Coordinates of C-alpha atoms and ligand atoms in Angstrom, one line a residue:
M15 CA 63.5 109.8 112.0
N16 CA 62.7 107.0 114.0
V17 CA 65.0 107.5 117.1
N18 CA 64.3 105.9 120.6
H19 CA 64.3 108.7 123.2
H20 CA 65.8 106.9 126.1
Y21 CA 68.5 105.6 123.8
T22 CA 69.5 109.1 122.9
E23 CA 69.3 110.4 126.4
T24 CA 71.5 107.5 127.6
L25 CA 73.9 108.2 124.9
S26 CA 74.0 112.1 125.1
T27 CA 77.8 112.2 124.8
S28 CA 77.8 109.5 122.3
R29 CA 78.7 109.4 118.7
F30 CA 75.1 108.4 117.8
V31 CA 73.9 111.7 119.0
C32 CA 76.8 113.7 117.5
T33 CA 76.1 111.7 114.1
L34 CA 72.4 112.6 114.4
S35 CA 73.2 116.3 115.2
R36 CA 75.5 116.5 112.1
M37 CA 73.1 115.1 109.5
S38 CA 70.2 117.6 109.3
R39 CA 70.8 118.2 105.6
L40 CA 71.2 114.5 104.8
Q41 CA 68.0 113.6 106.7
D42 CA 66.1 116.4 104.7
Q43 CA 67.6 115.4 101.0
D44 CA 68.2 111.9 101.3
P45 CA 66.3 110.1 104.2
D46 CA 67.2 106.7 102.9
I47 CA 71.1 107.1 103.2
A48 CA 70.5 109.1 106.5
Q49 CA 68.6 106.1 108.0
L50 CA 71.4 103.7 106.9
V51 CA 73.9 105.7 108.5
L52 CA 71.9 105.8 111.7
D53 CA 71.3 102.1 111.5
E54 CA 75.0 101.3 111.2
T55 CA 75.8 103.9 114.1
R56 CA 73.3 102.0 116.2
R57 CA 74.6 98.6 115.1
Q58 CA 78.2 99.7 116.3
E59 CA 76.8 101.0 119.5
D60 CA 74.5 98.1 120.4
G61 CA 77.0 95.3 119.6
L62 CA 80.7 94.8 120.5
T63 CA 83.4 95.1 117.7
L64 CA 85.9 92.4 118.7
I65 CA 87.4 92.3 115.1
P66 CA 91.2 93.1 115.8
S67 CA 91.4 95.3 112.6
E68 CA 88.5 97.5 113.4
N69 CA 88.2 100.5 115.7
H70 CA 86.0 103.6 116.5
T71 CA 87.5 106.8 115.0
S72 CA 87.1 110.1 116.9
G73 CA 84.4 112.7 116.1
A74 CA 87.3 114.9 115.0
V75 CA 88.5 112.3 112.5
L76 CA 84.9 111.9 111.2
E77 CA 84.5 115.6 110.9
A78 CA 87.9 115.9 108.9
L79 CA 86.6 113.1 106.5
A80 CA 83.4 115.1 105.7
T81 CA 85.0 118.1 104.5
V82 CA 85.4 120.1 101.2
F83 CA 89.0 118.2 100.8
T84 CA 86.9 115.6 99.1
D85 CA 86.3 117.9 96.2
K86 CA 89.9 118.3 95.4
Y87 CA 92.2 116.7 92.9
A88 CA 95.8 116.7 93.9
E89 CA 97.8 114.2 91.7
G90 CA 101.3 114.8 92.6
Y91 CA 103.0 115.8 95.8
P92 CA 103.4 119.0 97.5
G93 CA 104.7 121.6 95.0
R94 CA 104.6 119.2 92.3
R95 CA 101.0 118.9 91.2
Y96 CA 99.1 118.2 88.0
Y97 CA 96.2 120.4 89.0
A98 CA 96.0 124.2 89.9
G99 CA 94.5 125.2 93.3
N100 CA 96.6 123.1 95.4
E101 CA 98.1 125.6 97.8
V102 CA 96.1 124.4 100.8
A103 CA 96.4 120.8 99.8
D104 CA 100.1 121.2 99.9
R105 CA 100.0 122.5 103.3
L106 CA 97.8 119.9 104.5
E107 CA 100.0 116.8 103.0
T108 CA 103.1 118.3 104.3
L109 CA 101.7 118.9 107.8
V110 CA 100.3 115.2 107.8
V111 CA 103.8 114.0 106.4
E112 CA 105.6 115.8 109.3
R113 CA 103.3 114.5 112.0
A114 CA 103.8 110.8 110.7
K115 CA 107.6 111.4 110.7
T116 CA 107.8 112.5 114.1
L117 CA 105.2 109.9 115.5
F118 CA 107.3 106.9 114.0
G119 CA 110.6 108.5 113.9
V120 CA 111.5 108.1 110.3
P121 CA 112.9 110.5 107.6
Y122 CA 110.2 109.7 104.7
V123 CA 106.6 109.1 104.7
N124 CA 104.0 108.8 101.9
V125 CA 100.4 109.4 103.1
Q126 CA 98.7 108.9 99.9
P127 CA 97.9 105.0 99.4
Y128 CA 94.2 104.5 99.4
S129 CA 94.6 101.4 101.8
G130 CA 96.9 98.8 102.8
S131 CA 96.8 96.7 99.7
P132 CA 97.8 99.4 97.4
A133 CA 100.4 100.6 99.8
N134 CA 102.1 97.1 99.6
F135 CA 101.8 96.9 95.8
A136 CA 103.6 100.2 95.6
V137 CA 106.5 98.8 97.6
Y138 CA 106.9 95.8 95.4
L139 CA 106.9 98.2 92.4
A140 CA 109.6 100.4 94.1
T141 CA 111.8 97.8 95.2
I142 CA 111.7 94.4 92.9
D143 CA 111.2 93.7 89.2
P144 CA 108.6 91.5 88.0
G145 CA 109.5 87.8 88.5
D146 CA 111.9 88.4 91.3
A147 CA 111.6 86.1 94.4
F148 CA 110.1 87.5 97.7
M149 CA 109.1 85.9 101.0
G150 CA 106.1 86.5 103.0
L151 CA 104.0 84.8 105.8
D152 CA 101.6 82.3 104.2
L153 CA 97.9 83.6 104.5
L154 CA 97.1 80.4 106.3
S155 CA 99.6 81.2 109.1
G156 CA 98.4 84.8 109.4
G157 CA 100.1 86.5 106.5
H158 CA 98.2 89.2 104.4
L159 CA 97.0 88.4 100.9
T160 CA 99.4 90.9 99.5
H161 CA 102.3 89.1 101.4
G162 CA 102.3 86.5 98.4
W163 CA 99.0 84.4 98.8
K164 CA 98.6 82.2 95.5
A165 CA 95.4 84.1 94.7
S166 CA 96.9 87.6 95.1
A167 CA 98.4 89.4 91.8
T168 CA 101.5 89.8 94.1
A169 CA 102.1 85.9 93.6
K170 CA 101.3 86.1 89.9
L171 CA 103.6 89.2 89.1
W172 CA 106.5 88.1 91.4
K173 CA 107.6 84.8 92.7
S174 CA 106.2 84.1 96.0
V175 CA 108.1 82.0 98.5
P176 CA 106.0 81.6 101.5
Y177 CA 107.1 80.9 104.9
R178 CA 105.0 79.4 107.7
L179 CA 104.6 79.4 111.6
T180 CA 105.1 76.3 113.5
A181 CA 102.3 74.3 114.6
D182 CA 102.2 76.2 118.1
G183 CA 102.1 79.7 116.3
R184 CA 105.8 80.6 116.5
F185 CA 108.2 81.9 113.7
D186 CA 110.8 79.4 112.7
F187 CA 113.8 81.5 111.9
E188 CA 116.1 78.6 111.0
H189 CA 113.6 77.3 108.3
M190 CA 113.3 81.0 107.1
M191 CA 117.0 81.1 106.8
K192 CA 117.0 78.0 104.8
L193 CA 114.4 79.2 102.4
A194 CA 116.2 82.6 101.9
R195 CA 119.6 81.1 101.2
E196 CA 118.0 78.7 98.6
H197 CA 115.5 81.1 96.9
R198 CA 117.6 84.5 97.4
P199 CA 114.5 86.8 97.8
K200 CA 115.0 90.4 97.0
L201 CA 112.4 91.5 99.4
I202 CA 110.8 89.8 102.8
W203 CA 107.8 90.9 104.4
C204 CA 107.5 90.7 108.2
G205 CA 104.2 91.2 109.8
G206 CA 100.5 90.0 109.3
T207 CA 96.9 89.9 110.3
A208 CA 96.6 87.1 112.8
L209 CA 99.7 87.2 114.9
P210 CA 99.1 87.2 118.6
R211 CA 102.8 87.5 119.6
T212 CA 105.4 90.3 119.5
I213 CA 107.3 90.3 116.2
P214 CA 111.0 89.9 116.8
W215 CA 112.1 92.4 114.1
A216 CA 116.0 92.0 114.8
E217 CA 115.5 88.2 114.0
F218 CA 113.8 89.0 110.6
A219 CA 116.8 91.5 109.8
K220 CA 119.2 88.7 110.3
V221 CA 117.6 86.7 107.5
A222 CA 117.0 89.6 105.2
D223 CA 120.6 91.2 105.8
A224 CA 122.2 87.8 105.1
V225 CA 120.8 87.7 101.5
G226 CA 120.8 91.3 100.9
A227 CA 117.0 91.6 100.8
Y228 CA 114.8 94.6 101.5
L229 CA 113.0 94.1 104.8
V230 CA 109.5 95.6 104.9
A231 CA 107.4 95.4 107.9
D232 CA 103.6 95.5 107.6
I233 CA 102.6 97.0 110.9
S234 CA 99.0 97.7 109.9
H235 CA 97.6 95.6 112.9
I236 CA 100.1 96.9 115.5
A237 CA 100.7 100.7 114.4
G238 CA 98.9 102.2 117.3
L239 CA 100.6 99.8 119.8
I240 CA 103.9 100.8 118.3
A241 CA 102.9 104.7 118.5
G242 CA 101.9 104.3 122.1
G243 CA 104.9 102.3 123.0
A244 CA 103.3 98.9 123.5
H245 CA 105.3 97.1 121.0
E246 CA 108.8 97.4 119.8
S247 CA 109.2 99.7 116.6
P248 CA 110.8 97.9 113.8
M249 CA 112.2 101.1 112.4
P250 CA 115.8 100.5 113.4
Y251 CA 115.7 97.0 111.8
V252 CA 113.7 97.3 108.4
H253 CA 114.2 99.4 105.2
V254 CA 110.4 100.1 104.7
T255 CA 107.2 100.1 106.8
T256 CA 103.7 100.1 105.5
T257 CA 100.7 100.5 107.5
T258 CA 96.9 101.0 107.4
T259 CA 95.7 103.9 109.4
H260 CA 92.5 102.6 110.7
K261 CA 93.2 99.7 113.1
T262 CA 94.9 100.4 116.4
L263 CA 95.9 103.7 115.1
R264 CA 92.3 104.5 115.1
G265 CA 92.2 106.7 112.1
P266 CA 90.3 106.7 108.7
R267 CA 90.5 103.8 106.3
G268 CA 93.7 104.8 104.5
A269 CA 97.7 104.0 104.5
M270 CA 101.1 105.1 104.8
I271 CA 104.4 103.9 103.6
M272 CA 107.5 104.8 105.5
V273 CA 111.2 104.6 104.6
T274 CA 113.8 104.3 107.5
Q275 CA 117.3 105.5 107.8
K276 CA 118.5 102.1 107.1
G277 CA 116.2 102.0 104.0
L278 CA 117.9 105.3 103.0
D279 CA 121.3 103.9 103.5
K280 CA 120.4 100.8 101.2
D281 CA 119.0 103.1 98.5
A282 CA 119.0 106.8 98.8
D283 CA 116.3 107.0 95.9
L284 CA 113.9 104.7 97.7
P285 CA 111.7 107.7 98.6
S286 CA 111.2 109.0 94.9
K287 CA 110.9 105.6 93.7
I288 CA 107.8 105.0 96.3
D289 CA 106.5 108.3 95.4
K290 CA 106.6 107.4 91.8
A291 CA 105.2 104.0 92.5
I292 CA 102.2 105.6 93.9
I293 CA 101.6 108.2 91.2
P294 CA 101.9 107.9 88.3
G295 CA 102.6 104.1 88.8
F296 CA 99.7 102.8 90.5
Q297 CA 97.1 105.4 91.8
G298 CA 95.6 108.6 90.7
G299 CA 94.7 111.6 92.9
P300 CA 95.0 111.2 96.6
H301 CA 91.9 111.3 98.8
L302 CA 92.7 114.4 100.6
N303 CA 89.9 114.3 103.2
T304 CA 91.4 111.0 104.2
V305 CA 94.6 112.6 104.4
A306 CA 93.1 115.0 106.7
G307 CA 91.5 112.4 108.9
I308 CA 95.0 110.6 109.3
G309 CA 96.4 113.9 110.3
V310 CA 94.0 114.1 113.1
A311 CA 94.5 110.6 114.1
L312 CA 98.2 111.1 114.0
H313 CA 97.7 114.2 116.3
E314 CA 95.6 112.1 118.6
A315 CA 98.2 109.5 118.8
M316 CA 100.8 112.1 119.8
Q317 CA 98.9 113.0 123.0
P318 CA 100.0 111.4 126.2
G319 CA 96.6 109.6 126.7
F320 CA 97.6 107.4 123.6
K321 CA 100.1 105.5 125.6
D322 CA 97.5 104.7 128.0
Y323 CA 95.1 103.6 125.5
A324 CA 97.8 101.2 123.7
A325 CA 98.7 99.7 127.3
R326 CA 94.9 99.3 128.0
I327 CA 94.5 97.5 124.8
V328 CA 97.0 94.8 125.6
E329 CA 96.0 94.4 129.2
N330 CA 92.3 93.7 127.9
A331 CA 93.5 91.3 125.5
H332 CA 95.7 89.4 128.1
A333 CA 92.3 89.4 130.5
L334 CA 90.4 88.2 127.6
A335 CA 93.1 85.5 126.6
D336 CA 93.3 84.4 130.3
A337 CA 89.5 84.0 130.7
L338 CA 89.0 82.0 127.5
T339 CA 92.0 79.9 128.5
E340 CA 90.3 79.2 131.9
A341 CA 87.1 78.4 130.0
G342 CA 88.9 75.5 128.4
F343 CA 89.5 77.0 125.0
T344 CA 92.8 76.5 123.2
L345 CA 94.6 79.7 122.0
V346 CA 97.2 79.6 119.2
S347 CA 100.6 80.3 120.8
G348 CA 98.8 80.0 124.0
G349 CA 97.9 83.5 124.7
T350 CA 98.9 87.0 123.2
D351 CA 101.4 89.7 123.7
N352 CA 99.2 92.3 121.9
H353 CA 95.7 93.3 120.9
L354 CA 94.7 89.9 119.2
I355 CA 93.8 86.5 120.2
L356 CA 93.4 83.6 117.8
M357 CA 91.2 80.7 119.2
D358 CA 91.9 77.4 117.7
L359 CA 88.7 75.5 117.8
S360 CA 90.0 72.3 116.3
P361 CA 90.1 70.3 119.5
T362 CA 86.2 70.2 119.3
G363 CA 86.1 69.5 115.5
I364 CA 87.9 71.3 112.4
G365 CA 86.0 74.0 110.4
R366 CA 84.0 75.3 113.3
G367 CA 85.1 79.0 112.8
M368 CA 82.3 79.8 110.8
L369 CA 79.8 78.8 113.5
F370 CA 81.4 81.0 116.0
H371 CA 81.5 83.8 113.6
S372 CA 77.8 83.5 112.8
G373 CA 76.6 82.7 116.5
L374 CA 78.6 85.3 117.9
E375 CA 77.4 87.9 115.3
R376 CA 73.7 87.1 116.1
M377 CA 74.5 87.9 119.9
G378 CA 76.0 91.2 118.8
L379 CA 79.6 90.0 119.4
Y380 CA 81.5 90.8 116.0
A381 CA 84.7 88.5 115.6
N382 CA 85.7 86.7 112.6
K383 CA 86.6 83.3 111.4
N384 CA 90.1 82.7 110.7
A385 CA 92.6 79.9 109.7
V386 CA 94.9 78.6 112.5
P387 CA 98.6 77.4 111.6
N388 CA 98.3 74.0 109.9
D389 CA 94.6 74.3 109.4
Q390 CA 93.2 70.9 108.2
S391 CA 90.0 72.9 107.0
S392 CA 89.9 75.3 103.9
P393 CA 90.1 79.3 104.5
F394 CA 86.4 79.6 104.0
Y395 CA 85.6 77.2 106.6
P396 CA 88.7 77.5 108.9
S397 CA 89.1 76.2 112.3
G398 CA 89.8 79.6 114.4
L399 CA 88.2 82.6 115.4
R400 CA 90.3 85.9 115.7
L401 CA 89.4 88.4 118.4
G402 CA 90.9 91.7 119.5
T403 CA 90.3 94.4 122.0
P404 CA 91.0 97.8 120.3
A405 CA 87.5 98.9 119.7
A406 CA 86.2 97.6 123.1
T407 CA 89.2 99.5 124.7
T408 CA 88.1 102.6 122.8
R409 CA 84.7 102.5 124.4
G410 CA 86.4 102.2 127.8
M411 CA 85.7 98.7 128.5
T412 CA 87.8 97.0 131.3
T413 CA 89.3 93.7 132.1
A414 CA 86.3 92.8 134.1
D415 CA 84.0 93.3 130.9
M416 CA 86.6 90.9 129.0
K417 CA 85.9 88.2 131.5
Q418 CA 82.0 88.9 130.6
V419 CA 82.8 88.3 127.0
A420 CA 84.8 85.3 127.6
S421 CA 81.7 83.8 129.5
W422 CA 79.3 84.6 126.6
I423 CA 81.6 82.8 124.3
A424 CA 81.9 79.9 126.5
Q425 CA 78.0 79.9 126.9
F426 CA 77.7 79.9 123.0
A427 CA 80.3 77.2 122.9
E428 CA 78.5 75.0 125.3
H429 CA 75.2 75.7 123.2
V430 CA 76.6 74.6 120.2
K431 CA 79.0 71.6 121.3
D432 CA 77.2 69.0 119.3
I433 CA 77.2 70.8 116.0
Q434 CA 80.0 69.8 113.7
V435 CA 81.2 71.3 110.3
P436 CA 81.5 68.3 107.9
A437 CA 84.2 68.3 105.1
D438 CA 81.3 67.0 102.6
K439 CA 80.0 70.0 100.8
A440 CA 76.4 69.0 100.6
E441 CA 76.2 67.7 104.2
R442 CA 78.1 71.1 105.4
Q443 CA 75.4 73.1 103.6
R444 CA 72.7 71.3 105.2
I445 CA 74.0 71.7 108.6
L446 CA 74.9 75.3 108.2
K447 CA 71.4 76.2 106.7
A448 CA 70.1 74.5 109.8
F449 CA 72.4 76.4 112.2
D450 CA 71.4 79.7 110.3
R451 CA 67.7 79.0 110.9
S452 CA 68.3 78.2 114.6
L453 CA 69.9 81.9 114.9
I454 CA 66.5 83.3 114.2
T455 CA 64.3 80.7 116.2
D456 CA 66.2 79.8 119.3
P457 CA 65.6 82.2 122.0
F458 CA 69.1 81.6 123.5
Y459 CA 70.5 84.1 120.9
E460 CA 68.1 86.9 121.7
T461 CA 68.7 86.5 125.5
L462 CA 72.4 86.7 124.9
R463 CA 71.9 89.6 122.6
G464 CA 70.1 91.6 125.0
E465 CA 72.9 91.0 127.8
V466 CA 75.7 92.3 125.1
R467 CA 73.4 95.3 124.2
N468 CA 73.1 96.1 128.0
L469 CA 76.8 96.1 128.3
C470 CA 77.4 98.1 125.4
R471 CA 74.8 100.8 126.5
R472 CA 77.1 101.4 129.6
Y473 CA 80.0 101.9 127.4
P474 CA 78.6 104.3 124.5
I475 CA 81.2 104.9 121.8
P476 CA 82.6 108.2 122.7
A477 CA 82.5 111.1 120.2
S478 CA 85.8 112.3 121.4
Q479 CA 88.7 110.3 122.7
Ligands
LIG10 N1 91.4 92.9 106.3 C1 92.4 93.1 107.3 C2 92.4 92.5 108.6 O1 91.2 92.2 109.0 O2 93.3 92.2 109.2 C3 93.8 93.0 106.6 O3 93.8 93.4 105.5

């Protein structure tokens, strides 16, 4: 295996070395896949993940994922399985459910959803009938596909009534109340994927309660902040909460559905409806190795240090937002309260998110293009860039490092200030192809990539957190 010696020395406590030492059989039996695992490990080490929905799991979570639980079918629930041999699986799932109940303070949790979209689908199946109206945040305002975007099956099977943010990125509860009274939704989603501000759960509850709708919080992005006390919990206000487990919560790729006491008071059968919606309604056997990994992540989130981690995510996001603002960028809502920053690049031309996405990627800074509220461009060529600090904070980066990141973004912006992304398709393709070529030939990118790599090597991804 071609491993740079200096590199492994620098990272003697890192995930790279742990990965290498764990893979002797894989290297012998399938060197191609082993090499890809190492290449991806190195990509993550040498670049900086600023995608707000990504994070770096601990070595313990990775170890739980790579276990014999992956071999076992466990359709059903503890004590009620369709397969034999589930006595250990029952103990595992029960333990993980209990941890989630304790961490989030709820009476019921299902830890089986394969990921966020299946979790959200199961909530629809459990709570409303086909054709019923529901409200969710429009994708272009930062909602998720499954909150009713027109291309999602959720908008085909149920009647989607989207609500939007104001042009300055704020919720408009008066407008929402008007929509709710007009369409009488049976379910209202709160939460999203590009929301830089605190979500005022109580305001949502007023709207949902006024029309007797289920209120469901999708806390996928902020579950770790809620667990760590850096964002108010929705549990007193909503009936159901869904979350992925791999974002700020820093677990494996999976999801959970939780029913609150308010949810039980509305419908005591909600837990059993959700259980049935997952299996046999929508999924087959749970991925028990993922369930084990979720259990480890929940245990980590219950440790005192996790509060500090959540606080540092927000501190770093504030520092990054402030430095970007000082550098002259426009941020949706003017800043951030959480882990996420949405840059509005439209003051320098609409549709420029793609340029930043690809240019920064070439420099080893991984962020993603994103629509901004009232975006005048299409979702594939949006005018925004979404950034976040959960992964950088896991590496131990500080507010000073966030200032450096903002400075690199500003240098890139200056470098491409004359490039526009035209609305005309053919012209756009021509300009973007020329831009892609410049990413290879222009020495600016290699120089900046080296600077990013140097910073990243000062902060190896820890094998333990
Ligand atoms: N893909 C997730 C995100 O990046 O926010 C949402 O599902």
